[in-house]
Short mmCIF file of C-alpha atoms in Angstrom, two decimals:
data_model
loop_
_atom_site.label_atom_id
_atom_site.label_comp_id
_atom_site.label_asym_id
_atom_site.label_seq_id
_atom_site.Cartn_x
_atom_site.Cartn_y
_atom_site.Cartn_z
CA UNK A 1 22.19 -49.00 -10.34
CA UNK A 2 19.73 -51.14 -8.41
CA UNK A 3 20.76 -54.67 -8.43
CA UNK A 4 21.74 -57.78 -6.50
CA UNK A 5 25.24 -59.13 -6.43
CA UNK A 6 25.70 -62.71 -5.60
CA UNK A 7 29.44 -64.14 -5.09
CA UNK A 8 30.97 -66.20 -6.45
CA UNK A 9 29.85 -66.85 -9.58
CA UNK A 10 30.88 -70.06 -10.22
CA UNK A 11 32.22 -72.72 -7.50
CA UNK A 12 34.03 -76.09 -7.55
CA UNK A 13 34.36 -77.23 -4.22
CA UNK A 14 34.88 -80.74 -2.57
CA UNK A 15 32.53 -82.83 -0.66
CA UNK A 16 32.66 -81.57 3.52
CA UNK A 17 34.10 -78.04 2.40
CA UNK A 18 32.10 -75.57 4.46
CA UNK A 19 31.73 -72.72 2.11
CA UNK A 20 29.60 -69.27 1.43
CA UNK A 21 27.77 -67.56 -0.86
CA UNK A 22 27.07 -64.23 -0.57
CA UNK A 23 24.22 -62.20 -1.38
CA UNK A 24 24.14 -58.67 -1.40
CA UNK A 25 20.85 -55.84 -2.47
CA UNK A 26 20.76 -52.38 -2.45
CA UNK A 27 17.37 -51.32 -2.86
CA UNK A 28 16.71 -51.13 0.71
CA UNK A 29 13.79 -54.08 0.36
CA UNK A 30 12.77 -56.27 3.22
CA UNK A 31 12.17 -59.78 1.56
CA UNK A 32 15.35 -61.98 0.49
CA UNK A 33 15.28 -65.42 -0.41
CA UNK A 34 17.38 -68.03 -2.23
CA UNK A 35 16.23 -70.53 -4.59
CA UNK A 36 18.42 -73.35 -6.05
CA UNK A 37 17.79 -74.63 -9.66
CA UNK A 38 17.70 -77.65 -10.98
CA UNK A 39 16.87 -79.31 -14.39
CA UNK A 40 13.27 -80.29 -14.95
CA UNK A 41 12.06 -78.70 -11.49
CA UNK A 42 12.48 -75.28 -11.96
CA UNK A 43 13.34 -72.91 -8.85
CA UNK A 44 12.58 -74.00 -5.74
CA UNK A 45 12.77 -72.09 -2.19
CA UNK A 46 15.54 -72.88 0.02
CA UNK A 47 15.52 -69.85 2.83
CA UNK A 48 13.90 -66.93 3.23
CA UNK A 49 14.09 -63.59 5.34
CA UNK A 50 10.94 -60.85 5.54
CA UNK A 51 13.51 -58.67 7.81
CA UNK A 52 16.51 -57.86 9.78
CA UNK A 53 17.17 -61.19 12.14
CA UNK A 54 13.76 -62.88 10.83
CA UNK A 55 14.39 -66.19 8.82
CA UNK A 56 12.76 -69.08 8.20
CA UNK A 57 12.58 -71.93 6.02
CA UNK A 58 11.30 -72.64 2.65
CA UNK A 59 10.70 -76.05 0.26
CA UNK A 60 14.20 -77.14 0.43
CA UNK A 61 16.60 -76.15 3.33
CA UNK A 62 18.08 -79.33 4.45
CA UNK A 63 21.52 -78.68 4.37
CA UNK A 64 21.55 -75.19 4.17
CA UNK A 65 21.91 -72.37 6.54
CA UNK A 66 21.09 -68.42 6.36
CA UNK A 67 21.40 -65.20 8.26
CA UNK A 68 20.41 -62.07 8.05
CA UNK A 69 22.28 -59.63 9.98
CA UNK A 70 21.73 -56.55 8.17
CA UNK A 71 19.25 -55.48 5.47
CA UNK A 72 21.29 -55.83 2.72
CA UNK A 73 22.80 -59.26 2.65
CA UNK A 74 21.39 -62.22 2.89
CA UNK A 75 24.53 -65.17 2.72
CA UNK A 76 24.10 -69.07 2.18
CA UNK A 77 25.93 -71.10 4.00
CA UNK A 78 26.50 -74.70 2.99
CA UNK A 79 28.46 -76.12 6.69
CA UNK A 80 29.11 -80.28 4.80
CA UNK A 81 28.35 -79.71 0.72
CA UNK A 82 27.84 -82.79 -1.22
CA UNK A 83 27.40 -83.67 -4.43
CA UNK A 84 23.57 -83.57 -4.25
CA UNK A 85 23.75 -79.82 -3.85
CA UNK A 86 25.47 -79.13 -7.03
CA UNK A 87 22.89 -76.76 -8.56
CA UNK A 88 22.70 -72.89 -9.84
CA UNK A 89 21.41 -70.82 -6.92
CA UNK A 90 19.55 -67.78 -7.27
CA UNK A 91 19.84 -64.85 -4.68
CA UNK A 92 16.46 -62.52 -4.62
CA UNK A 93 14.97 -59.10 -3.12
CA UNK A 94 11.97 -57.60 -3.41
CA UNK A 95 9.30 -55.91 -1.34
CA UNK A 96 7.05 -57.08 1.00
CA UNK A 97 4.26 -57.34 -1.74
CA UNK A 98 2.85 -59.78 -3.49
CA UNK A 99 2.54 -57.50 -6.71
CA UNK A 100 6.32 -57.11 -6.71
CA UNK A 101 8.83 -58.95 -9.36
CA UNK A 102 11.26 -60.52 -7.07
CA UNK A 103 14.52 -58.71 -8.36
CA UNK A 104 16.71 -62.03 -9.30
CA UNK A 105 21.04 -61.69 -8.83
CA UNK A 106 23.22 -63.18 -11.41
CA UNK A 107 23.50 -66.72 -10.01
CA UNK A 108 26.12 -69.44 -8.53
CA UNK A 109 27.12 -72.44 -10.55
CA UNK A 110 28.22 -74.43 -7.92
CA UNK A 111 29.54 -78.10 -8.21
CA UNK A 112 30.45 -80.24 -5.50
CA UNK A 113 32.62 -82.86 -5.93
CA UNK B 1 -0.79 -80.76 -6.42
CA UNK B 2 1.16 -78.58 -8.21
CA UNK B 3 0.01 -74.79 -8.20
CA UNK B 4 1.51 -73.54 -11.10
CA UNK B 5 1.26 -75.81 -14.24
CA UNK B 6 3.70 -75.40 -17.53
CA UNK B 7 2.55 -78.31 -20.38
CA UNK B 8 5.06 -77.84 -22.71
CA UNK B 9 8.06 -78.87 -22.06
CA UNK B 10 9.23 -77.31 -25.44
CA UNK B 11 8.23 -75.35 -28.05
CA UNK B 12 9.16 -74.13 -31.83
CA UNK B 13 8.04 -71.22 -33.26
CA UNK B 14 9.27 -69.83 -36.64
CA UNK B 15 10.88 -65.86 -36.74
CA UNK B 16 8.54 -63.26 -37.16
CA UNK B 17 5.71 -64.99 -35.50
CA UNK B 18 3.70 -65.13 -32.59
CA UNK B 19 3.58 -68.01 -30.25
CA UNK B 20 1.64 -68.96 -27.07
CA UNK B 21 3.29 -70.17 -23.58
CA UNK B 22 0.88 -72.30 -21.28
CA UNK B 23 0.50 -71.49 -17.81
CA UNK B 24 -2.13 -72.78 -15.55
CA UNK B 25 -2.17 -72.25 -11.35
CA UNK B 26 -4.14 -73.09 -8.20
CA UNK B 27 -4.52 -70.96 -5.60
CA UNK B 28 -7.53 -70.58 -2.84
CA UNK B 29 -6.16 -66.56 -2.20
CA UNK B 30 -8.15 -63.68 -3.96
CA UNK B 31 -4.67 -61.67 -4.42
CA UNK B 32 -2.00 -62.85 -6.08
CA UNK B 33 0.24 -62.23 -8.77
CA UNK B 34 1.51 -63.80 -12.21
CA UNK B 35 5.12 -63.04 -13.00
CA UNK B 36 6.53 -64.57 -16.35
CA UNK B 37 10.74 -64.46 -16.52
CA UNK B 38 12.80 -65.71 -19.53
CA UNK B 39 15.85 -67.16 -18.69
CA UNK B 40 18.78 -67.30 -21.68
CA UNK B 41 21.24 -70.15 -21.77
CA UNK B 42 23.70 -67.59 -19.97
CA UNK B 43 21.87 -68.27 -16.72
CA UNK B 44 20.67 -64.51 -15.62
CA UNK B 45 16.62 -64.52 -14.76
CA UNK B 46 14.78 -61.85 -16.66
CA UNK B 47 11.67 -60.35 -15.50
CA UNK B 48 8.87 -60.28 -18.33
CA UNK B 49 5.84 -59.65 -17.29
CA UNK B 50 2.92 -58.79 -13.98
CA UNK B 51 -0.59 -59.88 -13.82
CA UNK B 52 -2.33 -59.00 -10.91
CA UNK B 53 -5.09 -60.89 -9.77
CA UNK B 54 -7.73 -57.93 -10.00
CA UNK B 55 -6.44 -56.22 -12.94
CA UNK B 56 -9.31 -56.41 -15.19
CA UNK B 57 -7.32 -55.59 -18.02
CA UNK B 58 -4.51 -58.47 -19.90
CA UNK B 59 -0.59 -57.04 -19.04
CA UNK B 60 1.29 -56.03 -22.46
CA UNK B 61 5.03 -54.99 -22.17
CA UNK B 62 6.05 -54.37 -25.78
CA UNK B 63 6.17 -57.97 -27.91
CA UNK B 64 4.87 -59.60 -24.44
CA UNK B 65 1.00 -59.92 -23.54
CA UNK B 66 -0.53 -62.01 -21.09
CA UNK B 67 -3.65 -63.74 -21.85
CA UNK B 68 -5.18 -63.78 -18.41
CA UNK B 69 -8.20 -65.90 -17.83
CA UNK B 70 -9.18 -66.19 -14.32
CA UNK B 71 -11.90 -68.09 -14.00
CA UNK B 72 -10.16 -71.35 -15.95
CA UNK B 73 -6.94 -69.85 -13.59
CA UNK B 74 -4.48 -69.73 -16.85
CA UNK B 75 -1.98 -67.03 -17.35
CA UNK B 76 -0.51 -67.82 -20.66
CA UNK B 77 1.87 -65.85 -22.30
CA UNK B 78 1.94 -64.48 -26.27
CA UNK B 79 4.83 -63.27 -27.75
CA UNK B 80 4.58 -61.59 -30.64
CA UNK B 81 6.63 -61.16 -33.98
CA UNK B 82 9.29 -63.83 -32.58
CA UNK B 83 13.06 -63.03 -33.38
CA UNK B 84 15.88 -65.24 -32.74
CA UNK B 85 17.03 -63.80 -29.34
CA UNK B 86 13.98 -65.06 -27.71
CA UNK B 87 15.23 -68.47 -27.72
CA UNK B 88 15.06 -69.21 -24.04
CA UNK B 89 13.72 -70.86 -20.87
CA UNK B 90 10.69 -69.33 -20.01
CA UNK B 91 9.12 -69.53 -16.64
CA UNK B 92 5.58 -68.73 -15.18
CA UNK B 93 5.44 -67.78 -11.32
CA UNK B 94 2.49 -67.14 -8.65
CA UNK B 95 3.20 -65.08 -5.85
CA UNK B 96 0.03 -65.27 -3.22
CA UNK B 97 -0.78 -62.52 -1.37
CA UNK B 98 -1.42 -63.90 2.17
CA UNK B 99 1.07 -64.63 5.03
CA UNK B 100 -0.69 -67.68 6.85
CA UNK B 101 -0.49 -71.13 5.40
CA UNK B 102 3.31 -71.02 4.30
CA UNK B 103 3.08 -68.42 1.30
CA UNK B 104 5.53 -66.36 2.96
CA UNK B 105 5.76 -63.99 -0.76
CA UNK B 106 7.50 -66.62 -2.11
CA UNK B 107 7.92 -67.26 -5.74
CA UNK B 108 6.15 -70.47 -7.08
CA UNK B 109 7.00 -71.42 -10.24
CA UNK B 110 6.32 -73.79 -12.74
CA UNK B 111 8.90 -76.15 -14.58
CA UNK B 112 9.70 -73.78 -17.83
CA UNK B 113 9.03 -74.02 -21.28
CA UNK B 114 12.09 -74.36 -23.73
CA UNK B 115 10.93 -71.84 -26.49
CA UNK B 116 13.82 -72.46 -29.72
CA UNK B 117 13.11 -69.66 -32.23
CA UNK B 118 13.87 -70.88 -36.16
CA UNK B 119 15.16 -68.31 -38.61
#
């Protein structure tokens, strides 16, 4: 089945607690990105990666970093959380196309503390 | 300025009928595309509907149609015969077609629309 995983699902963590979340696709596509959420301002960009080893950043990446060692994952790494990052983050894959859905994995809760 | 433009922050609609989403957007590129996802209170992103920008013809997917008007640059979304399950978070998206001038495929999307379904 295609689909992309994200882990974990949901997150309670403290304030300076480095932590990851993974992101994994397996539909062999090129373009991966992660968007947080956040009431009233729908998704917004935080990293993105067209390739293999090619990232850069999108609306919101303060405080966030990404890599992108291998085609199919794509993990977010938060190095100092704090409470201002509490959101629901969305891992996504698609093509390099504009006339391609982005295909959207489950989602994190995450809540920093 | 905002490219992609959601008025209604909420919206009722009684069963069995048909109700219209808003969606407005700004872009300068000729290709792009309009993406419409629900989202249910559990959280998961569902993928709706695709309007490209030179499809001459409005996207229908079952109940879903997109009224596409491109020269007022509004992509709104009609569902028909509403039933309870479509009480959701509904989003409108742009993705532009160009690399330059920090597109990068992203998805843009607008703020949602809160559609509550009434038996």
């Amino acid at each position: 089945e295609a689909q992309v995983t994200q882990n974990p699902r949901y997150l309670i963590t403290v304030t300076g607690k480095k932590l990851t979340v993974t992101c994994s696709q397996n539909m062999n596509h090129e373009y991966m990105s992660w968007y947080r959420q956040d009431p009233g301002l729908g998704l917004r960009q935080i990293y993105y990666s067209m390739n293999v080893e090619v990232t850069d950043k999108g609306d919101v990446p303060e405080g966030y970093k990404v890599s992108r060692k291998e085609k199919r994952n794509f993990p977010l790494i938060l190095e100092s959380p704090s409470p201002n990052q509490t959101s629901l983050y969305f891992c996504a894959s698609s093509p390099l196309l504009y006339q391609e859905t982005q295909y959207f994995g489950p989602g994190t809760r995450l809540l920093v503390l | 300025a905002q490219k992609i433009t959601q008025t209604q922050p909420g919206m009722f609609v009684q069963e069995k009928e048909a109700v219209t989403l808003d969606c407005t957007y700004d872009t300068s590129d000729q290709s792009y595309g309009l993406f419409w996802y629900k989202q249910p209170s559990s959280g998961e992103m569902i993928f709706l509907i695709y309007q490209g920008s030179y499809d001459e013809q409005n996207a229908t997917e079952g109940r879903y149609s997109l009224n596409f008007q491109k020269a007022r640059k509004s992509a709104n979304l009609v569902i028909s015969a509403s039933q309870l399950g479509d009480s959701a978070m509904y989003f409108c998206a742009m993705r532009e077609g160009r690399r330059s001038g920090g597109s990068n495929y992203k998805l843009t999307f607008g703020k949602g629309t809160l559609l509550t379904v009434n038996p």
